[in-house]
């Protein structure tokens, strides 16, 4: 989002401040011809990148920031049937084994998706099929069990706010929603991500 809001050095950001910023973002001077996404960017005060480790983590947001997130399931028959029912991309064992650690083929396929899930019964075969490429791309599959509620697991993955700090950067950022979301949903996601 081109609109930037700065809340100063407050430890907690008020509900009113967030709602005012959302209002500003939703009413730009020049409306865009696409749906703008909203990210938070947090400046880390007194953080020495030469001494401290890079920050990596995740936070569960109350609302899904990107409903149409590209997800693929590397699954057994049961998980493939569930993925098909929810209209989620999937790869079966036979297709996965056809990758044969081909770097170009794996890279091209994996970059189509934001998140990969894998049946826990197949997770040990992932390095055999794909080699180290998925790890290097930051797309190593999240295991999913038959005991898990499949739809809830998908929604949990979609609600996850990944904290990403670029190397030698003193900021962390992540996606919290889009201009089309309800103000209260955006406020709740922003509040959760920054507080």
PDB file of C-alpha atoms in Angstrom:
ATOM      1  CA  UNK A   1       0.000   0.000   0.000  1.00  0.00           C
ATOM      2  CA  UNK A   2       1.349   3.365  -0.929  1.00  0.00           C
ATOM      3  CA  UNK A   3      -0.407   5.042   2.000  1.00  0.00           C
ATOM      4  CA  UNK A   4       1.813   4.981   5.055  1.00  0.00           C
ATOM      5  CA  UNK A   5       0.758   5.581   8.607  1.00  0.00           C
ATOM      6  CA  UNK A   6       3.238   6.233  11.354  1.00  0.00           C
ATOM      7  CA  UNK A   7       2.114   5.861  14.936  1.00  0.00           C
ATOM      8  CA  UNK A   8       5.320   7.023  16.550  1.00  0.00           C
ATOM      9  CA  UNK A   9       7.059   5.257  19.401  1.00  0.00           C
ATOM     10  CA  UNK A  10       3.957   3.984  21.139  1.00  0.00           C
ATOM     11  CA  UNK A  11       4.117   0.587  22.808  1.00  0.00           C
ATOM     12  CA  UNK A  12       0.402  -0.024  22.155  1.00  0.00           C
ATOM     13  CA  UNK A  13      -1.485   1.400  19.213  1.00  0.00           C
ATOM     14  CA  UNK A  14      -5.020   2.581  19.902  1.00  0.00           C
ATOM     15  CA  UNK A  15      -8.113   1.276  18.141  1.00  0.00           C
ATOM     16  CA  UNK A  16      -8.925   4.813  16.970  1.00  0.00           C
ATOM     17  CA  UNK A  17      -5.469   5.345  15.424  1.00  0.00           C
ATOM     18  CA  UNK A  18      -5.773   2.093  13.453  1.00  0.00           C
ATOM     19  CA  UNK A  19      -9.310   2.897  12.252  1.00  0.00           C
ATOM     20  CA  UNK A  20      -8.224   6.384  11.114  1.00  0.00           C
ATOM     21  CA  UNK A  21      -5.348   4.845   9.130  1.00  0.00           C
ATOM     22  CA  UNK A  22      -7.711   2.292   7.545  1.00  0.00           C
ATOM     23  CA  UNK A  23     -10.062   5.124   6.562  1.00  0.00           C
ATOM     24  CA  UNK A  24      -7.161   6.993   4.930  1.00  0.00           C
ATOM     25  CA  UNK A  25      -6.078   3.859   3.012  1.00  0.00           C
ATOM     26  CA  UNK A  26      -9.608   3.108   1.803  1.00  0.00           C
ATOM     27  CA  UNK A  27     -10.167   6.647   0.468  1.00  0.00           C
ATOM     28  CA  UNK A  28      -7.067   7.468  -1.616  1.00  0.00           C
ATOM     29  CA  UNK A  29      -6.764  10.593  -3.751  1.00  0.00           C
ATOM     30  CA  UNK A  30      -6.288   8.440  -6.866  1.00  0.00           C
ATOM     31  CA  UNK A  31      -8.210   5.122  -6.677  1.00  0.00           C
ATOM     32  CA  UNK A  32      -6.295   2.093  -8.005  1.00  0.00           C
ATOM     33  CA  UNK A  33      -7.628  -0.296 -10.650  1.00  0.00           C
ATOM     34  CA  UNK A  34      -6.656  -3.335  -8.569  1.00  0.00           C
ATOM     35  CA  UNK A  35      -7.207  -4.580  -5.042  1.00  0.00           C
ATOM     36  CA  UNK A  36      -4.437  -3.207  -2.848  1.00  0.00           C
ATOM     37  CA  UNK A  37      -3.045  -5.401  -0.124  1.00  0.00           C
ATOM     38  CA  UNK A  38      -2.211  -4.036   3.308  1.00  0.00           C
ATOM     39  CA  UNK A  39       1.012  -4.903   5.120  1.00  0.00           C
ATOM     40  CA  UNK A  40       2.393  -3.801   8.422  1.00  0.00           C
ATOM     41  CA  UNK A  41       5.996  -2.692   8.592  1.00  0.00           C
ATOM     42  CA  UNK A  42       7.575  -2.469  12.022  1.00  0.00           C
ATOM     43  CA  UNK A  43      10.822  -0.624  12.706  1.00  0.00           C
ATOM     44  CA  UNK A  44      12.951  -2.380  15.319  1.00  0.00           C
ATOM     45  CA  UNK A  45      14.366   0.220  17.701  1.00  0.00           C
ATOM     46  CA  UNK A  46      17.835  -0.443  19.166  1.00  0.00           C
ATOM     47  CA  UNK A  47      18.226  -3.640  17.119  1.00  0.00           C
ATOM     48  CA  UNK A  48      21.788  -4.330  16.003  1.00  0.00           C
ATOM     49  CA  UNK A  49      21.714  -6.581  12.926  1.00  0.00           C
ATOM     50  CA  UNK A  50      25.419  -7.427  13.323  1.00  0.00           C
ATOM     51  CA  UNK A  51      24.931  -8.862  16.828  1.00  0.00           C
ATOM     52  CA  UNK A  52      21.339 -10.140  16.783  1.00  0.00           C
ATOM     53  CA  UNK A  53      19.974 -13.095  14.824  1.00  0.00           C
ATOM     54  CA  UNK A  54      17.512 -12.524  11.992  1.00  0.00           C
ATOM     55  CA  UNK A  55      13.907 -12.527  13.271  1.00  0.00           C
ATOM     56  CA  UNK A  56      11.688 -15.241  11.820  1.00  0.00           C
ATOM     57  CA  UNK A  57       8.329 -16.321  13.152  1.00  0.00           C
ATOM     58  CA  UNK A  58       4.592 -16.261  12.756  1.00  0.00           C
ATOM     59  CA  UNK A  59       1.448 -14.996  14.449  1.00  0.00           C
ATOM     60  CA  UNK A  60      -2.096 -16.329  14.029  1.00  0.00           C
ATOM     61  CA  UNK A  61      -4.359 -13.477  12.894  1.00  0.00           C
ATOM     62  CA  UNK A  62      -8.053 -13.410  13.854  1.00  0.00           C
ATOM     63  CA  UNK A  63      -9.168 -13.075  10.190  1.00  0.00           C
ATOM     64  CA  UNK A  64      -7.832 -14.441   6.891  1.00  0.00           C
ATOM     65  CA  UNK A  65      -5.783 -11.661   5.204  1.00  0.00           C
ATOM     66  CA  UNK A  66      -5.761 -13.259   1.731  1.00  0.00           C
ATOM     67  CA  UNK A  67      -8.673 -15.664   1.083  1.00  0.00           C
ATOM     68  CA  UNK A  68      -7.367 -16.699  -2.358  1.00  0.00           C
ATOM     69  CA  UNK A  69      -3.935 -17.763  -1.093  1.00  0.00           C
ATOM     70  CA  UNK A  70      -2.236 -20.252  -3.411  1.00  0.00           C
ATOM     71  CA  UNK A  71      -1.948 -23.534  -1.492  1.00  0.00           C
ATOM     72  CA  UNK A  72      -0.964 -26.990  -2.729  1.00  0.00           C
ATOM     73  CA  UNK A  73      -1.369 -30.292  -0.910  1.00  0.00           C
ATOM     74  CA  UNK A  74       1.097 -33.114  -1.497  1.00  0.00           C
ATOM     75  CA  UNK A  75      -1.277 -35.788  -0.367  1.00  0.00           C
ATOM     76  CA  UNK A  76      -2.390 -39.332   0.009  1.00  0.00           C
ATOM     77  CA  UNK A  77      -5.811 -40.378  -1.330  1.00  0.00           C
ATOM     78  CA  UNK A  78      -7.779 -39.002   1.660  1.00  0.00           C
ATOM     79  CA  UNK A  79      -6.108 -35.575   1.649  1.00  0.00           C
ATOM     80  CA  UNK A  80      -6.386 -35.325  -2.140  1.00  0.00           C
ATOM     81  CA  UNK A  81     -10.143 -35.967  -1.919  1.00  0.00           C
ATOM     82  CA  UNK A  82     -10.476 -33.256   0.764  1.00  0.00           C
ATOM     83  CA  UNK A  83      -8.339 -30.800  -1.251  1.00  0.00           C
ATOM     84  CA  UNK A  84     -10.414 -31.469  -4.369  1.00  0.00           C
ATOM     85  CA  UNK A  85     -13.614 -30.837  -2.407  1.00  0.00           C
ATOM     86  CA  UNK A  86     -12.255 -27.431  -1.263  1.00  0.00           C
ATOM     87  CA  UNK A  87     -10.892 -26.646  -4.774  1.00  0.00           C
ATOM     88  CA  UNK A  88      -7.287 -26.559  -3.542  1.00  0.00           C
ATOM     89  CA  UNK A  89      -4.417 -27.615  -5.812  1.00  0.00           C
ATOM     90  CA  UNK A  90      -2.901 -30.987  -5.038  1.00  0.00           C
ATOM     91  CA  UNK A  91      -0.176 -33.392  -6.127  1.00  0.00           C
ATOM     92  CA  UNK A  92      -0.374 -37.133  -5.596  1.00  0.00           C
ATOM     93  CA  UNK A  93       2.522 -39.479  -4.816  1.00  0.00           C
ATOM     94  CA  UNK A  94       3.007 -40.462  -8.446  1.00  0.00           C
ATOM     95  CA  UNK A  95       3.249 -36.851  -9.663  1.00  0.00           C
ATOM     96  CA  UNK A  96       5.514 -35.875  -6.737  1.00  0.00           C
ATOM     97  CA  UNK A  97       7.907 -38.729  -7.507  1.00  0.00           C
ATOM     98  CA  UNK A  98       8.097 -37.592 -11.159  1.00  0.00           C
ATOM     99  CA  UNK A  99       9.969 -34.420 -10.081  1.00  0.00           C
ATOM    100  CA  UNK A 100      13.077 -36.561  -9.349  1.00  0.00           C
ATOM    101  CA  UNK A 101      14.905 -33.634  -7.691  1.00  0.00           C
ATOM    102  CA  UNK A 102      14.921 -31.743 -11.021  1.00  0.00           C
ATOM    103  CA  UNK A 103      15.855 -28.271  -9.743  1.00  0.00           C
ATOM    104  CA  UNK A 104      14.239 -26.262 -12.577  1.00  0.00           C
ATOM    105  CA  UNK A 105      11.043 -28.323 -12.568  1.00  0.00           C
ATOM    106  CA  UNK A 106      10.653 -28.175  -8.750  1.00  0.00           C
ATOM    107  CA  UNK A 107      11.407 -24.434  -8.619  1.00  0.00           C
ATOM    108  CA  UNK A 108       8.904 -23.602 -11.370  1.00  0.00           C
ATOM    109  CA  UNK A 109       6.196 -25.703  -9.672  1.00  0.00           C
ATOM    110  CA  UNK A 110       6.828 -24.522  -6.074  1.00  0.00           C
ATOM    111  CA  UNK A 111       6.881 -20.804  -6.959  1.00  0.00           C
ATOM    112  CA  UNK A 112       3.213 -21.045  -8.020  1.00  0.00           C
ATOM    113  CA  UNK A 113       2.218 -21.557  -4.370  1.00  0.00           C
ATOM    114  CA  UNK A 114       2.554 -19.505  -1.205  1.00  0.00           C
ATOM    115  CA  UNK A 115       2.220 -22.560   1.065  1.00  0.00           C
ATOM    116  CA  UNK A 116       2.662 -26.307   0.647  1.00  0.00           C
ATOM    117  CA  UNK A 117       1.011 -28.900   2.893  1.00  0.00           C
ATOM    118  CA  UNK A 118       1.909 -32.584   2.943  1.00  0.00           C
ATOM    119  CA  UNK A 119       0.241 -35.670   4.387  1.00  0.00           C
ATOM    120  CA  UNK A 120       2.282 -36.709   7.427  1.00  0.00           C
ATOM    121  CA  UNK A 121       2.488 -40.234   5.964  1.00  0.00           C
ATOM    122  CA  UNK A 122       4.408 -38.808   2.962  1.00  0.00           C
ATOM    123  CA  UNK A 123       6.527 -36.085   4.616  1.00  0.00           C
ATOM    124  CA  UNK A 124       9.643 -38.306   4.850  1.00  0.00           C
ATOM    125  CA  UNK A 125       9.567 -38.765   1.052  1.00  0.00           C
ATOM    126  CA  UNK A 126       9.642 -34.993   0.328  1.00  0.00           C
ATOM    127  CA  UNK A 127      13.495 -34.748   0.282  1.00  0.00           C
ATOM    128  CA  UNK A 128      13.630 -37.799  -2.009  1.00  0.00           C
ATOM    129  CA  UNK A 129      11.152 -36.274  -4.487  1.00  0.00           C
ATOM    130  CA  UNK A 130      12.168 -32.615  -4.365  1.00  0.00           C
ATOM    131  CA  UNK A 131      15.687 -32.535  -2.919  1.00  0.00           C
ATOM    132  CA  UNK A 132      16.765 -29.445  -0.908  1.00  0.00           C
ATOM    133  CA  UNK A 133      15.068 -26.979  -3.285  1.00  0.00           C
ATOM    134  CA  UNK A 134      11.849 -26.484  -1.275  1.00  0.00           C
ATOM    135  CA  UNK A 135      13.843 -25.607   1.845  1.00  0.00           C
ATOM    136  CA  UNK A 136      15.939 -23.082  -0.095  1.00  0.00           C
ATOM    137  CA  UNK A 137      12.751 -21.490  -1.464  1.00  0.00           C
ATOM    138  CA  UNK A 138      11.189 -21.333   2.015  1.00  0.00           C
ATOM    139  CA  UNK A 139       8.392 -23.642   0.855  1.00  0.00           C
ATOM    140  CA  UNK A 140       9.053 -26.824   2.827  1.00  0.00           C
ATOM    141  CA  UNK A 141       5.634 -28.464   3.326  1.00  0.00           C
ATOM    142  CA  UNK A 142       3.699 -28.203   6.565  1.00  0.00           C
ATOM    143  CA  UNK A 143       2.708 -31.713   7.726  1.00  0.00           C
ATOM    144  CA  UNK A 144      -1.006 -32.452   8.008  1.00  0.00           C
ATOM    145  CA  UNK A 145      -2.409 -35.476   9.809  1.00  0.00           C
ATOM    146  CA  UNK A 146      -5.620 -37.443   9.279  1.00  0.00           C
ATOM    147  CA  UNK A 147      -6.527 -36.468  12.845  1.00  0.00           C
ATOM    148  CA  UNK A 148      -6.475 -32.775  11.867  1.00  0.00           C
ATOM    149  CA  UNK A 149      -9.638 -31.033  10.705  1.00  0.00           C
ATOM    150  CA  UNK A 150      -8.511 -30.433   7.090  1.00  0.00           C
ATOM    151  CA  UNK A 151     -10.584 -27.309   6.445  1.00  0.00           C
ATOM    152  CA  UNK A 152      -9.565 -25.777   9.785  1.00  0.00           C
ATOM    153  CA  UNK A 153      -5.888 -26.499   9.015  1.00  0.00           C
ATOM    154  CA  UNK A 154      -6.235 -24.715   5.654  1.00  0.00           C
ATOM    155  CA  UNK A 155      -7.870 -21.706   7.353  1.00  0.00           C
ATOM    156  CA  UNK A 156      -5.163 -21.688  10.048  1.00  0.00           C
ATOM    157  CA  UNK A 157      -2.474 -21.581   7.347  1.00  0.00           C
ATOM    158  CA  UNK A 158      -4.319 -18.723   5.605  1.00  0.00           C
ATOM    159  CA  UNK A 159      -4.565 -16.760   8.895  1.00  0.00           C
ATOM    160  CA  UNK A 160      -0.860 -17.062   9.672  1.00  0.00           C
ATOM    161  CA  UNK A 161       1.083 -13.776   9.571  1.00  0.00           C
ATOM    162  CA  UNK A 162       4.687 -14.586   8.762  1.00  0.00           C
ATOM    163  CA  UNK A 163       7.235 -12.272  10.302  1.00  0.00           C
ATOM    164  CA  UNK A 164       9.977 -11.739   7.756  1.00  0.00           C
ATOM    165  CA  UNK A 165      13.093  -9.701   8.409  1.00  0.00           C
ATOM    166  CA  UNK A 166      15.336  -9.237   5.413  1.00  0.00           C
ATOM    167  CA  UNK A 167      19.005  -9.690   6.205  1.00  0.00           C
ATOM    168  CA  UNK A 168      20.628  -6.573   7.695  1.00  0.00           C
ATOM    169  CA  UNK A 169      17.247  -4.810   7.808  1.00  0.00           C
ATOM    170  CA  UNK A 170      15.869  -3.219  10.972  1.00  0.00           C
ATOM    171  CA  UNK A 171      12.255  -3.714   9.892  1.00  0.00           C
ATOM    172  CA  UNK A 172       9.881  -6.670   9.877  1.00  0.00           C
ATOM    173  CA  UNK A 173       6.802  -6.818   7.715  1.00  0.00           C
ATOM    174  CA  UNK A 174       3.875  -9.023   6.730  1.00  0.00           C
ATOM    175  CA  UNK A 175       0.511  -9.124   4.983  1.00  0.00           C
ATOM    176  CA  UNK A 176      -2.521  -8.311   7.165  1.00  0.00           C
ATOM    177  CA  UNK A 177      -5.332  -7.851   4.626  1.00  0.00           C
ATOM    178  CA  UNK A 178      -6.639  -5.969   1.623  1.00  0.00           C
ATOM    179  CA  UNK A 179      -8.595  -2.769   0.957  1.00  0.00           C
ATOM    180  CA  UNK A 180     -11.789  -4.802   0.352  1.00  0.00           C
ATOM    181  CA  UNK A 181     -11.909  -6.273   3.872  1.00  0.00           C
ATOM    182  CA  UNK A 182     -14.200  -4.948   6.584  1.00  0.00           C
ATOM    183  CA  UNK A 183     -12.650  -2.210   8.717  1.00  0.00           C
ATOM    184  CA  UNK A 184     -13.069  -4.201  11.946  1.00  0.00           C
ATOM    185  CA  UNK A 185     -11.373  -7.291  10.449  1.00  0.00           C
ATOM    186  CA  UNK A 186      -8.460  -5.160   9.252  1.00  0.00           C
ATOM    187  CA  UNK A 187      -8.213  -3.423  12.615  1.00  0.00           C
ATOM    188  CA  UNK A 188      -8.152  -6.755  14.468  1.00  0.00           C
ATOM    189  CA  UNK A 189      -5.441  -8.165  12.145  1.00  0.00           C
ATOM    190  CA  UNK A 190      -3.301  -4.995  12.357  1.00  0.00           C
ATOM    191  CA  UNK A 191      -3.686  -4.863  16.129  1.00  0.00           C
ATOM    192  CA  UNK A 192      -2.661  -8.531  16.488  1.00  0.00           C
ATOM    193  CA  UNK A 193       0.353  -8.136  14.196  1.00  0.00           C
ATOM    194  CA  UNK A 194       1.823  -5.020  15.841  1.00  0.00           C
ATOM    195  CA  UNK A 195       0.905  -5.528  19.492  1.00  0.00           C
TER     196      UNK A 195
END
